[in-house]
Amino acid sequence: HEETLQAAHQSEPENGVENGSNYKHFPSLFFHETSIPKLYEKMKQQGGGCNHFDDEGNTFLTLINTPKAKLDIFAKAYDYGKHQYETKSAGTQSLRKVFMNIALLTNPGVVRQIYTSRRLSDNGITPRMLVCFGDKNRYNSRNSMLRPSLCESNFSIYCNMLRDLLKDCYTQDSPRTIQTLRLATDAEQELKEISDHYTKCLSSESETEIGVRAHISKLSGMIVRIATALHIWENHKNIVQRPISKQNILLAEKLVHAAHGHAEYAFSVKGLQAHYSAAKVIEWIKRHRHARFTSSDVMQGVSSMNKESTHAALDYLEKINAIRQVVVPSKARQCVAHPDLLV
């Protein structure tokens, strides 16, 4: 949709005046900064807001893996809070009501690095992410990913609405007007019931992994955010006047519920991590030609493997018929590799 965004940008008056307001800066729709100080500067120029779109994920990884970089800006931006930071030249700086939208379209390898990052987890970033894995086996061609209902007229409607939204909201200067939206009464009640349900899940699922539990605690907030986006899309000329409907809360809940299953896979040692742990075990089997081995051998021979990750990897390998294993409680697992691995 780059052409649509450019057209909206070109439609703005050159002097930055729109609807009687003076804007010092037209915001950059997307940023690709690779250091926290540059991120601060970009957000300061735009009144505390920015958008990050990364079609590989490597720029985001570089940003968050910067040595000694403080990542609290991401949590502050998620909750629209005030953020203070230090600079070498100007001392303490402050951003009022910061916000940041991040979209990553990437491969499972980068996703694994994100979800196994202790820094991202400790700073509460990964629990706030909404992750979705595509099923490559469902699509035989690029065009098959498009729904049959999509056509040129529908796309034109989409482009026109996007252009209107950009024209109405195309500023991020600090004097911008901050609007507060409200929920319809039945929508508020529905959200309360959903939140109560997630609270019960947290109290009953005591054995759920820490990352998944943290994600569950953020689901109600995700629902509100998605419902708000749907509301703005439907009512972009009457955003404040009309309340967020119960229907949009329900639609958002369905999306979040489906995405939560993907998050469980991303967080779980038995999910995405097991796939990559299994690859390391196969490499170890081939390198040393281990026809027979135990789970203890794997933990000793493969780096960064503990009992939990080893068992998850062995279960994954047995599932794809790469090994057979004998599981006896309180004893090391006895494993036999498929002969093809030893060729």
mmCIF file of C-alpha atoms in Angstrom:
data_model
loop_
_atom_site.group_PDB
_atom_site.id
_atom_site.type_symbol
_atom_site.label_atom_id
_atom_site.label_comp_id
_atom_site.label_asym_id
_atom_site.label_seq_id
_atom_site.Cartn_x
_atom_site.Cartn_y
_atom_site.Cartn_z
ATOM 1 C CA HIS A 1 0.000 0.000 0.000
ATOM 2 C CA GLU A 2 3.000 2.266 -0.401
ATOM 3 C CA GLU A 3 1.373 4.212 -3.268
ATOM 4 C CA THR A 4 -1.671 4.970 -1.120
ATOM 5 C CA LEU A 5 0.496 6.273 1.719
ATOM 6 C CA GLN A 6 2.521 8.422 -0.655
ATOM 7 C CA ALA A 7 -0.644 9.841 -2.235
ATOM 8 C CA ALA A 8 -1.972 10.773 1.200
ATOM 9 C CA HIS A 9 1.334 12.433 2.036
ATOM 10 C CA GLN A 10 1.296 14.434 -1.196
ATOM 11 C CA SER A 11 -2.259 15.596 -0.578
ATOM 12 C CA GLU A 12 -1.153 17.503 2.521
ATOM 13 C CA PRO A 13 -0.512 21.270 2.137
ATOM 14 C CA GLU A 14 3.161 22.166 1.856
ATOM 15 C CA ASN A 15 3.087 24.598 4.778
ATOM 16 C CA GLY A 16 1.731 21.982 7.142
ATOM 17 C CA VAL A 17 -1.623 23.675 7.725
ATOM 18 C CA GLU A 18 -4.681 21.433 7.861
ATOM 19 C CA ASN A 19 -8.086 22.242 9.378
ATOM 20 C CA GLY A 20 -6.760 25.490 10.871
ATOM 21 C CA SER A 21 -3.879 23.890 12.805
ATOM 22 C CA ASN A 22 -0.137 24.458 12.395
ATOM 23 C CA TYR A 23 1.984 21.310 12.409
ATOM 24 C CA LYS A 24 5.738 21.655 12.681
ATOM 25 C CA HIS A 25 6.465 18.218 11.270
ATOM 26 C CA PHE A 26 4.710 15.781 9.045
ATOM 27 C CA PRO A 27 5.343 12.441 10.743
ATOM 28 C CA SER A 28 7.281 9.635 9.144
ATOM 29 C CA LEU A 29 4.780 6.841 8.705
ATOM 30 C CA PHE A 30 7.494 4.262 9.415
ATOM 31 C CA PHE A 31 10.942 4.355 11.009
ATOM 32 C CA HIS A 32 13.847 1.943 10.712
ATOM 33 C CA GLU A 33 16.188 3.200 13.409
ATOM 34 C CA THR A 34 18.694 0.711 14.779
ATOM 35 C CA SER A 35 19.618 2.427 18.047
ATOM 36 C CA ILE A 36 17.614 3.565 21.058
ATOM 37 C CA PRO A 37 18.993 7.169 20.982
ATOM 38 C CA LYS A 38 17.902 7.537 17.335
ATOM 39 C CA LEU A 39 14.524 6.130 18.290
ATOM 40 C CA TYR A 40 14.185 8.738 21.043
ATOM 41 C CA GLU A 41 15.070 11.526 18.605
ATOM 42 C CA LYS A 42 12.538 10.321 16.034
ATOM 43 C CA MET A 43 9.785 10.110 18.637
ATOM 44 C CA LYS A 44 10.668 13.542 20.010
ATOM 45 C CA GLN A 45 10.351 15.048 16.525
ATOM 46 C CA GLN A 46 6.888 13.527 16.207
ATOM 47 C CA GLY A 47 5.441 14.417 19.585
ATOM 48 C CA GLY A 48 6.173 11.038 21.148
ATOM 49 C CA GLY A 49 4.857 8.627 18.533
ATOM 50 C CA CYS A 50 6.178 6.383 15.773
ATOM 51 C CA ASN A 51 5.468 3.274 13.724
ATOM 52 C CA HIS A 52 7.908 0.456 13.034
ATOM 53 C CA PHE A 53 7.378 -1.997 10.175
ATOM 54 C CA ASP A 54 10.033 -4.620 9.534
ATOM 55 C CA ASP A 55 9.675 -7.147 6.723
ATOM 56 C CA GLU A 56 12.574 -9.268 7.993
ATOM 57 C CA GLY A 57 12.741 -8.656 11.726
ATOM 58 C CA ASN A 58 16.498 -8.076 11.729
ATOM 59 C CA THR A 59 16.202 -4.298 12.205
ATOM 60 C CA PHE A 60 14.040 -4.860 15.275
ATOM 61 C CA LEU A 61 16.500 -7.434 16.633
ATOM 62 C CA THR A 62 19.384 -4.991 16.153
ATOM 63 C CA LEU A 63 17.415 -2.319 17.994
ATOM 64 C CA ILE A 64 16.563 -4.439 21.017
ATOM 65 C CA ASN A 65 19.952 -6.181 21.191
ATOM 66 C CA THR A 66 21.927 -2.931 21.371
ATOM 67 C CA PRO A 67 24.351 -3.339 24.319
ATOM 68 C CA LYS A 68 23.198 -1.565 27.500
ATOM 69 C CA ALA A 69 20.100 -0.219 25.730
ATOM 70 C CA LYS A 70 17.148 0.373 28.050
ATOM 71 C CA LEU A 71 13.978 -1.190 26.715
ATOM 72 C CA ASP A 72 11.456 0.460 29.053
ATOM 73 C CA ILE A 73 10.399 2.782 26.203
ATOM 74 C CA PHE A 74 8.506 -0.150 24.657
ATOM 75 C CA ALA A 75 6.432 -0.783 27.785
ATOM 76 C CA LYS A 76 5.773 2.955 28.206
ATOM 77 C CA ALA A 77 4.684 3.239 24.582
ATOM 78 C CA TYR A 78 2.320 0.282 24.984
ATOM 79 C CA ASP A 79 0.498 1.958 27.886
ATOM 80 C CA TYR A 80 0.671 5.496 26.434
ATOM 81 C CA GLY A 81 2.675 6.717 29.419
ATOM 82 C CA LYS A 82 5.239 9.407 30.105
ATOM 83 C CA HIS A 83 8.869 8.511 29.439
ATOM 84 C CA GLN A 84 12.077 10.201 30.567
ATOM 85 C CA TYR A 85 15.508 9.459 29.152
ATOM 86 C CA GLU A 86 19.051 10.789 29.353
ATOM 87 C CA THR A 87 21.090 12.286 26.509
ATOM 88 C CA LYS A 88 24.758 13.260 26.453
ATOM 89 C CA SER A 89 24.163 16.704 24.973
ATOM 90 C CA ALA A 90 20.842 17.863 26.459
ATOM 91 C CA GLY A 91 20.607 15.920 29.733
ATOM 92 C CA THR A 92 17.215 14.620 30.874
ATOM 93 C CA GLN A 93 14.514 14.666 28.212
ATOM 94 C CA SER A 94 10.834 13.818 28.548
ATOM 95 C CA LEU A 95 8.229 12.444 26.147
ATOM 96 C CA ARG A 96 4.567 12.895 27.058
ATOM 97 C CA LYS A 97 2.146 10.076 26.283
ATOM 98 C CA VAL A 98 4.424 8.076 24.012
ATOM 99 C CA PHE A 99 3.052 5.458 21.646
ATOM 100 C CA MET A 100 4.556 3.009 19.205
ATOM 101 C CA ASN A 101 3.032 0.609 16.679
ATOM 102 C CA ILE A 102 5.220 -2.335 15.691
ATOM 103 C CA ALA A 103 4.526 -4.846 12.910
ATOM 104 C CA LEU A 104 6.986 -7.609 12.028
ATOM 105 C CA LEU A 105 6.579 -9.888 9.015
ATOM 106 C CA THR A 106 9.334 -12.407 9.519
ATOM 107 C CA ASN A 107 10.441 -16.028 9.569
ATOM 108 C CA PRO A 108 10.190 -18.503 12.480
ATOM 109 C CA GLY A 109 13.932 -18.239 13.151
ATOM 110 C CA VAL A 110 13.667 -14.568 14.069
ATOM 111 C CA VAL A 111 10.486 -15.278 16.041
ATOM 112 C CA ARG A 112 12.394 -17.868 18.061
ATOM 113 C CA GLN A 113 15.108 -15.304 18.877
ATOM 114 C CA ILE A 114 12.449 -12.836 20.004
ATOM 115 C CA TYR A 115 10.546 -15.304 22.188
ATOM 116 C CA THR A 116 13.646 -16.829 23.757
ATOM 117 C CA SER A 117 15.098 -13.405 24.602
ATOM 118 C CA ARG A 118 15.285 -13.028 28.375
ATOM 119 C CA ARG A 119 15.568 -9.235 28.008
ATOM 120 C CA LEU A 120 12.309 -8.962 26.067
ATOM 121 C CA SER A 121 10.538 -11.189 28.551
ATOM 122 C CA ASP A 122 11.862 -9.366 31.618
ATOM 123 C CA ASN A 123 10.819 -6.013 30.107
ATOM 124 C CA GLY A 124 7.316 -7.317 29.416
ATOM 125 C CA ILE A 125 7.587 -6.942 25.636
ATOM 126 C CA THR A 126 6.944 -10.473 24.346
ATOM 127 C CA PRO A 127 3.818 -10.982 26.531
ATOM 128 C CA ARG A 128 2.347 -7.884 24.849
ATOM 129 C CA MET A 129 2.953 -9.179 21.320
ATOM 130 C CA LEU A 130 0.244 -10.693 19.148
ATOM 131 C CA VAL A 131 1.895 -13.456 17.113
ATOM 132 C CA CYS A 132 0.491 -15.412 14.171
ATOM 133 C CA PHE A 133 2.232 -18.215 12.262
ATOM 134 C CA GLY A 134 1.259 -18.730 8.628
ATOM 135 C CA ASP A 135 0.689 -22.258 7.352
ATOM 136 C CA LYS A 136 2.819 -22.546 4.226
ATOM 137 C CA ASN A 137 1.203 -25.883 3.342
ATOM 138 C CA ARG A 138 -2.188 -24.254 2.861
ATOM 139 C CA TYR A 139 -1.086 -22.075 -0.025
ATOM 140 C CA ASN A 140 0.098 -23.459 -3.358
ATOM 141 C CA SER A 141 0.532 -20.056 -4.953
ATOM 142 C CA ARG A 142 0.710 -16.419 -4.005
ATOM 143 C CA ASN A 143 -2.734 -15.668 -5.415
ATOM 144 C CA SER A 144 -4.413 -18.435 -3.421
ATOM 145 C CA MET A 145 -3.806 -16.395 -0.260
ATOM 146 C CA LEU A 146 -6.325 -13.802 -1.476
ATOM 147 C CA ARG A 147 -9.956 -14.358 -0.659
ATOM 148 C CA PRO A 148 -12.258 -14.727 -3.687
ATOM 149 C CA SER A 149 -14.354 -11.773 -2.419
ATOM 150 C CA LEU A 150 -11.487 -9.347 -2.916
ATOM 151 C CA CYS A 151 -11.763 -7.305 -6.084
ATOM 152 C CA GLU A 152 -10.598 -3.995 -7.508
ATOM 153 C CA SER A 153 -13.633 -2.084 -6.203
ATOM 154 C CA ASN A 154 -13.134 -3.404 -2.653
ATOM 155 C CA PHE A 155 -9.489 -2.425 -2.768
ATOM 156 C CA SER A 156 -10.418 1.079 -3.945
ATOM 157 C CA ILE A 157 -12.768 1.458 -0.978
ATOM 158 C CA TYR A 158 -9.984 0.341 1.332
ATOM 159 C CA CYS A 159 -7.515 2.831 -0.183
ATOM 160 C CA ASN A 160 -10.010 5.705 0.055
ATOM 161 C CA MET A 161 -10.751 4.998 3.714
ATOM 162 C CA LEU A 162 -7.056 4.728 4.518
ATOM 163 C CA ARG A 163 -6.400 8.045 2.765
ATOM 164 C CA ASP A 164 -9.215 9.717 4.725
ATOM 165 C CA LEU A 165 -7.849 8.424 8.026
ATOM 166 C CA LEU A 166 -4.378 9.708 7.228
ATOM 167 C CA LYS A 167 -5.699 13.131 6.241
ATOM 168 C CA ASP A 168 -7.726 13.403 9.449
ATOM 169 C CA CYS A 169 -5.009 12.183 11.791
ATOM 170 C CA TYR A 170 -1.794 12.991 9.948
ATOM 171 C CA THR A 171 0.133 14.684 12.698
ATOM 172 C CA GLN A 172 2.112 13.560 15.698
ATOM 173 C CA ASP A 173 3.175 16.977 16.989
ATOM 174 C CA SER A 174 2.959 17.478 20.741
ATOM 175 C CA PRO A 175 -0.016 19.930 20.513
ATOM 176 C CA ARG A 176 -2.131 17.247 18.817
ATOM 177 C CA THR A 177 -5.559 16.641 20.351
ATOM 178 C CA ILE A 178 -5.832 13.477 22.440
ATOM 179 C CA GLN A 179 -9.305 11.959 22.319
ATOM 180 C CA THR A 180 -10.780 9.494 24.819
ATOM 181 C CA LEU A 181 -13.105 6.824 23.472
ATOM 182 C CA ARG A 182 -15.814 5.054 25.436
ATOM 183 C CA LEU A 183 -17.369 1.613 25.420
ATOM 184 C CA ALA A 184 -21.064 1.019 24.943
ATOM 185 C CA THR A 185 -22.735 -0.330 28.101
ATOM 186 C CA ASP A 186 -23.186 -3.853 26.724
ATOM 187 C CA ALA A 187 -19.625 -3.786 25.346
ATOM 188 C CA GLU A 188 -18.275 -2.849 28.772
ATOM 189 C CA GLN A 189 -20.191 -5.699 30.378
ATOM 190 C CA GLU A 190 -18.943 -8.156 27.754
ATOM 191 C CA LEU A 191 -15.360 -7.036 28.313
ATOM 192 C CA LYS A 192 -15.746 -7.505 32.071
ATOM 193 C CA GLU A 193 -16.961 -11.085 31.569
ATOM 194 C CA ILE A 194 -14.040 -11.802 29.256
ATOM 195 C CA SER A 195 -11.558 -10.325 31.741
ATOM 196 C CA ASP A 196 -13.066 -12.392 34.576
ATOM 197 C CA HIS A 197 -12.657 -15.502 32.427
ATOM 198 C CA TYR A 198 -8.942 -14.817 31.867
ATOM 199 C CA THR A 199 -8.472 -14.122 35.590
ATOM 200 C CA LYS A 200 -9.952 -17.561 36.366
ATOM 201 C CA CYS A 201 -7.625 -19.121 33.780
ATOM 202 C CA LEU A 202 -4.612 -17.613 35.527
ATOM 203 C CA SER A 203 -5.724 -18.881 38.937
ATOM 204 C CA SER A 204 -6.521 -22.418 37.735
ATOM 205 C CA GLU A 205 -3.647 -23.077 35.309
ATOM 206 C CA SER A 206 -0.824 -22.961 37.838
ATOM 207 C CA GLU A 207 1.434 -25.205 35.732
ATOM 208 C CA THR A 208 1.208 -23.021 32.638
ATOM 209 C CA GLU A 209 4.581 -21.667 31.525
ATOM 210 C CA ILE A 210 5.537 -18.224 32.801
ATOM 211 C CA GLY A 211 5.580 -16.625 29.354
ATOM 212 C CA VAL A 212 2.115 -17.928 28.512
ATOM 213 C CA ARG A 213 0.730 -16.745 31.850
ATOM 214 C CA ALA A 214 2.142 -13.276 31.259
ATOM 215 C CA HIS A 215 0.550 -13.276 27.821
ATOM 216 C CA ILE A 216 -2.851 -14.265 29.257
ATOM 217 C CA SER A 217 -2.696 -11.324 31.649
ATOM 218 C CA LYS A 218 -2.436 -8.973 28.636
ATOM 219 C CA LEU A 219 -5.260 -10.465 26.543
ATOM 220 C CA SER A 220 -8.004 -8.138 27.802
ATOM 221 C CA GLY A 221 -5.920 -5.123 26.832
ATOM 222 C CA MET A 222 -5.289 -6.616 23.390
ATOM 223 C CA ILE A 223 -9.014 -7.066 22.894
ATOM 224 C CA VAL A 224 -9.678 -3.403 23.695
ATOM 225 C CA ARG A 225 -6.959 -2.268 21.304
ATOM 226 C CA ILE A 226 -8.222 -4.382 18.413
ATOM 227 C CA ALA A 227 -11.834 -3.405 19.095
ATOM 228 C CA THR A 228 -10.742 0.239 19.055
ATOM 229 C CA ALA A 229 -9.014 -0.229 15.692
ATOM 230 C CA LEU A 230 -12.187 -1.815 14.294
ATOM 231 C CA HIS A 231 -14.248 1.042 15.732
ATOM 232 C CA ILE A 232 -12.025 3.702 14.151
ATOM 233 C CA TRP A 233 -12.170 1.911 10.816
ATOM 234 C CA GLU A 234 -15.971 1.779 10.850
ATOM 235 C CA ASN A 235 -16.577 5.243 12.291
ATOM 236 C CA HIS A 236 -13.621 7.339 11.183
ATOM 237 C CA LYS A 237 -15.867 10.411 10.824
ATOM 238 C CA ASN A 238 -17.538 9.902 14.228
ATOM 239 C CA ILE A 239 -14.835 8.227 16.281
ATOM 240 C CA VAL A 240 -15.533 10.020 19.549
ATOM 241 C CA GLN A 241 -19.275 10.508 19.210
ATOM 242 C CA ARG A 242 -20.054 6.804 18.824
ATOM 243 C CA PRO A 243 -19.082 4.273 21.513
ATOM 244 C CA ILE A 244 -17.127 1.095 20.816
ATOM 245 C CA SER A 245 -19.747 -1.577 20.168
ATOM 246 C CA LYS A 246 -20.198 -4.992 21.734
ATOM 247 C CA GLN A 247 -19.890 -6.524 18.263
ATOM 248 C CA ASN A 248 -16.356 -5.159 17.887
ATOM 249 C CA ILE A 249 -15.432 -6.461 21.348
ATOM 250 C CA LEU A 250 -16.660 -9.918 20.327
ATOM 251 C CA LEU A 251 -14.827 -9.805 16.996
ATOM 252 C CA ALA A 252 -11.630 -8.704 18.744
ATOM 253 C CA GLU A 253 -12.015 -11.499 21.311
ATOM 254 C CA LYS A 254 -12.230 -14.082 18.517
ATOM 255 C CA LEU A 255 -9.042 -12.763 16.916
ATOM 256 C CA VAL A 256 -7.176 -12.687 20.231
ATOM 257 C CA HIS A 257 -8.401 -16.165 21.188
ATOM 258 C CA ALA A 258 -7.113 -17.586 17.885
ATOM 259 C CA ALA A 259 -3.787 -15.744 18.214
ATOM 260 C CA HIS A 260 -3.301 -16.970 21.785
ATOM 261 C CA GLY A 261 -2.832 -20.506 20.493
ATOM 262 C CA HIS A 262 0.010 -19.225 18.325
ATOM 263 C CA ALA A 263 1.524 -17.474 21.352
ATOM 264 C CA GLU A 264 1.424 -20.712 23.343
ATOM 265 C CA TYR A 265 3.374 -22.379 20.541
ATOM 266 C CA ALA A 266 5.898 -19.504 20.455
ATOM 267 C CA PHE A 267 6.472 -19.482 24.217
ATOM 268 C CA SER A 268 6.417 -23.210 24.874
ATOM 269 C CA VAL A 269 9.546 -25.337 25.122
ATOM 270 C CA LYS A 270 7.443 -28.023 23.430
ATOM 271 C CA GLY A 271 6.478 -25.698 20.572
ATOM 272 C CA LEU A 272 8.694 -23.532 18.384
ATOM 273 C CA GLN A 273 11.739 -24.055 20.599
ATOM 274 C CA ALA A 274 11.425 -27.845 20.271
ATOM 275 C CA HIS A 275 11.741 -27.548 16.495
ATOM 276 C CA TYR A 276 15.118 -25.828 16.751
ATOM 277 C CA SER A 277 16.306 -27.982 19.654
ATOM 278 C CA ALA A 278 15.484 -31.064 17.558
ATOM 279 C CA ALA A 279 17.591 -29.694 14.694
ATOM 280 C CA LYS A 280 20.592 -29.440 17.052
ATOM 281 C CA VAL A 281 20.046 -33.034 18.214
ATOM 282 C CA ILE A 282 19.927 -34.306 14.617
ATOM 283 C CA GLU A 283 23.167 -32.490 13.834
ATOM 284 C CA TRP A 284 24.747 -34.085 16.918
ATOM 285 C CA ILE A 285 23.509 -37.570 15.900
ATOM 286 C CA LYS A 286 24.897 -37.205 12.377
ATOM 287 C CA ARG A 287 28.219 -35.715 13.450
ATOM 288 C CA HIS A 288 28.973 -38.462 15.981
ATOM 289 C CA ARG A 289 26.958 -41.232 14.239
ATOM 290 C CA HIS A 290 25.015 -42.105 17.379
ATOM 291 C CA ALA A 291 22.854 -45.107 16.499
ATOM 292 C CA ARG A 292 21.843 -45.502 20.153
ATOM 293 C CA PHE A 293 21.961 -42.873 22.878
ATOM 294 C CA THR A 294 20.176 -41.638 25.984
ATOM 295 C CA SER A 295 18.590 -38.339 26.928
ATOM 296 C CA SER A 296 21.505 -37.814 29.331
ATOM 297 C CA ASP A 297 23.926 -38.149 26.387
ATOM 298 C CA VAL A 298 22.011 -35.410 24.561
ATOM 299 C CA MET A 299 22.162 -33.040 27.544
ATOM 300 C CA GLN A 300 25.904 -33.594 27.841
ATOM 301 C CA GLY A 301 26.681 -33.465 24.116
ATOM 302 C CA VAL A 302 24.425 -30.685 22.830
ATOM 303 C CA SER A 303 24.961 -27.124 24.041
ATOM 304 C CA SER A 304 22.288 -25.226 25.991
ATOM 305 C CA MET A 305 20.056 -28.251 26.513
ATOM 306 C CA ASN A 306 18.403 -29.016 29.851
ATOM 307 C CA LYS A 307 16.090 -31.859 30.783
ATOM 308 C CA GLU A 308 12.917 -30.089 29.674
ATOM 309 C CA SER A 309 14.211 -28.949 26.294
ATOM 310 C CA THR A 310 15.850 -32.344 25.669
ATOM 311 C CA HIS A 311 12.633 -34.271 26.303
ATOM 312 C CA ALA A 312 10.684 -31.830 24.108
ATOM 313 C CA ALA A 313 13.218 -32.251 21.281
ATOM 314 C CA LEU A 314 13.177 -36.061 21.536
ATOM 315 C CA ASP A 315 9.368 -36.098 21.487
ATOM 316 C CA TYR A 316 9.455 -33.902 18.378
ATOM 317 C CA LEU A 317 11.971 -36.209 16.654
ATOM 318 C CA GLU A 318 9.884 -39.279 17.458
ATOM 319 C CA LYS A 319 6.818 -37.532 16.061
ATOM 320 C CA ILE A 320 8.560 -37.074 12.682
ATOM 321 C CA ASN A 321 9.900 -40.651 12.763
ATOM 322 C CA ALA A 322 13.549 -39.629 13.170
ATOM 323 C CA ILE A 323 14.045 -41.680 16.362
ATOM 324 C CA ARG A 324 12.317 -44.185 18.605
ATOM 325 C CA GLN A 325 12.555 -43.829 22.365
ATOM 326 C CA VAL A 326 11.703 -45.834 25.473
ATOM 327 C CA VAL A 327 10.387 -43.683 28.303
ATOM 328 C CA VAL A 328 10.737 -45.049 31.824
ATOM 329 C CA PRO A 329 9.812 -42.745 34.763
ATOM 330 C CA SER A 330 12.794 -41.402 36.744
ATOM 331 C CA LYS A 331 15.285 -42.854 34.259
ATOM 332 C CA ALA A 332 17.154 -41.519 31.245
ATOM 333 C CA ARG A 333 15.309 -42.125 27.990
ATOM 334 C CA GLN A 334 16.745 -44.831 25.708
ATOM 335 C CA CYS A 335 16.766 -43.730 22.044
ATOM 336 C CA VAL A 336 17.447 -45.362 18.659
ATOM 337 C CA ALA A 337 18.122 -43.185 15.607
ATOM 338 C CA HIS A 338 16.565 -43.834 12.208
ATOM 339 C CA PRO A 339 19.146 -45.542 9.943
ATOM 340 C CA ASP A 340 18.815 -42.787 7.322
ATOM 341 C CA LEU A 341 20.377 -40.317 9.764
ATOM 342 C CA LEU A 342 23.561 -42.356 9.850
ATOM 343 C CA VAL A 343 24.084 -42.592 6.092
#
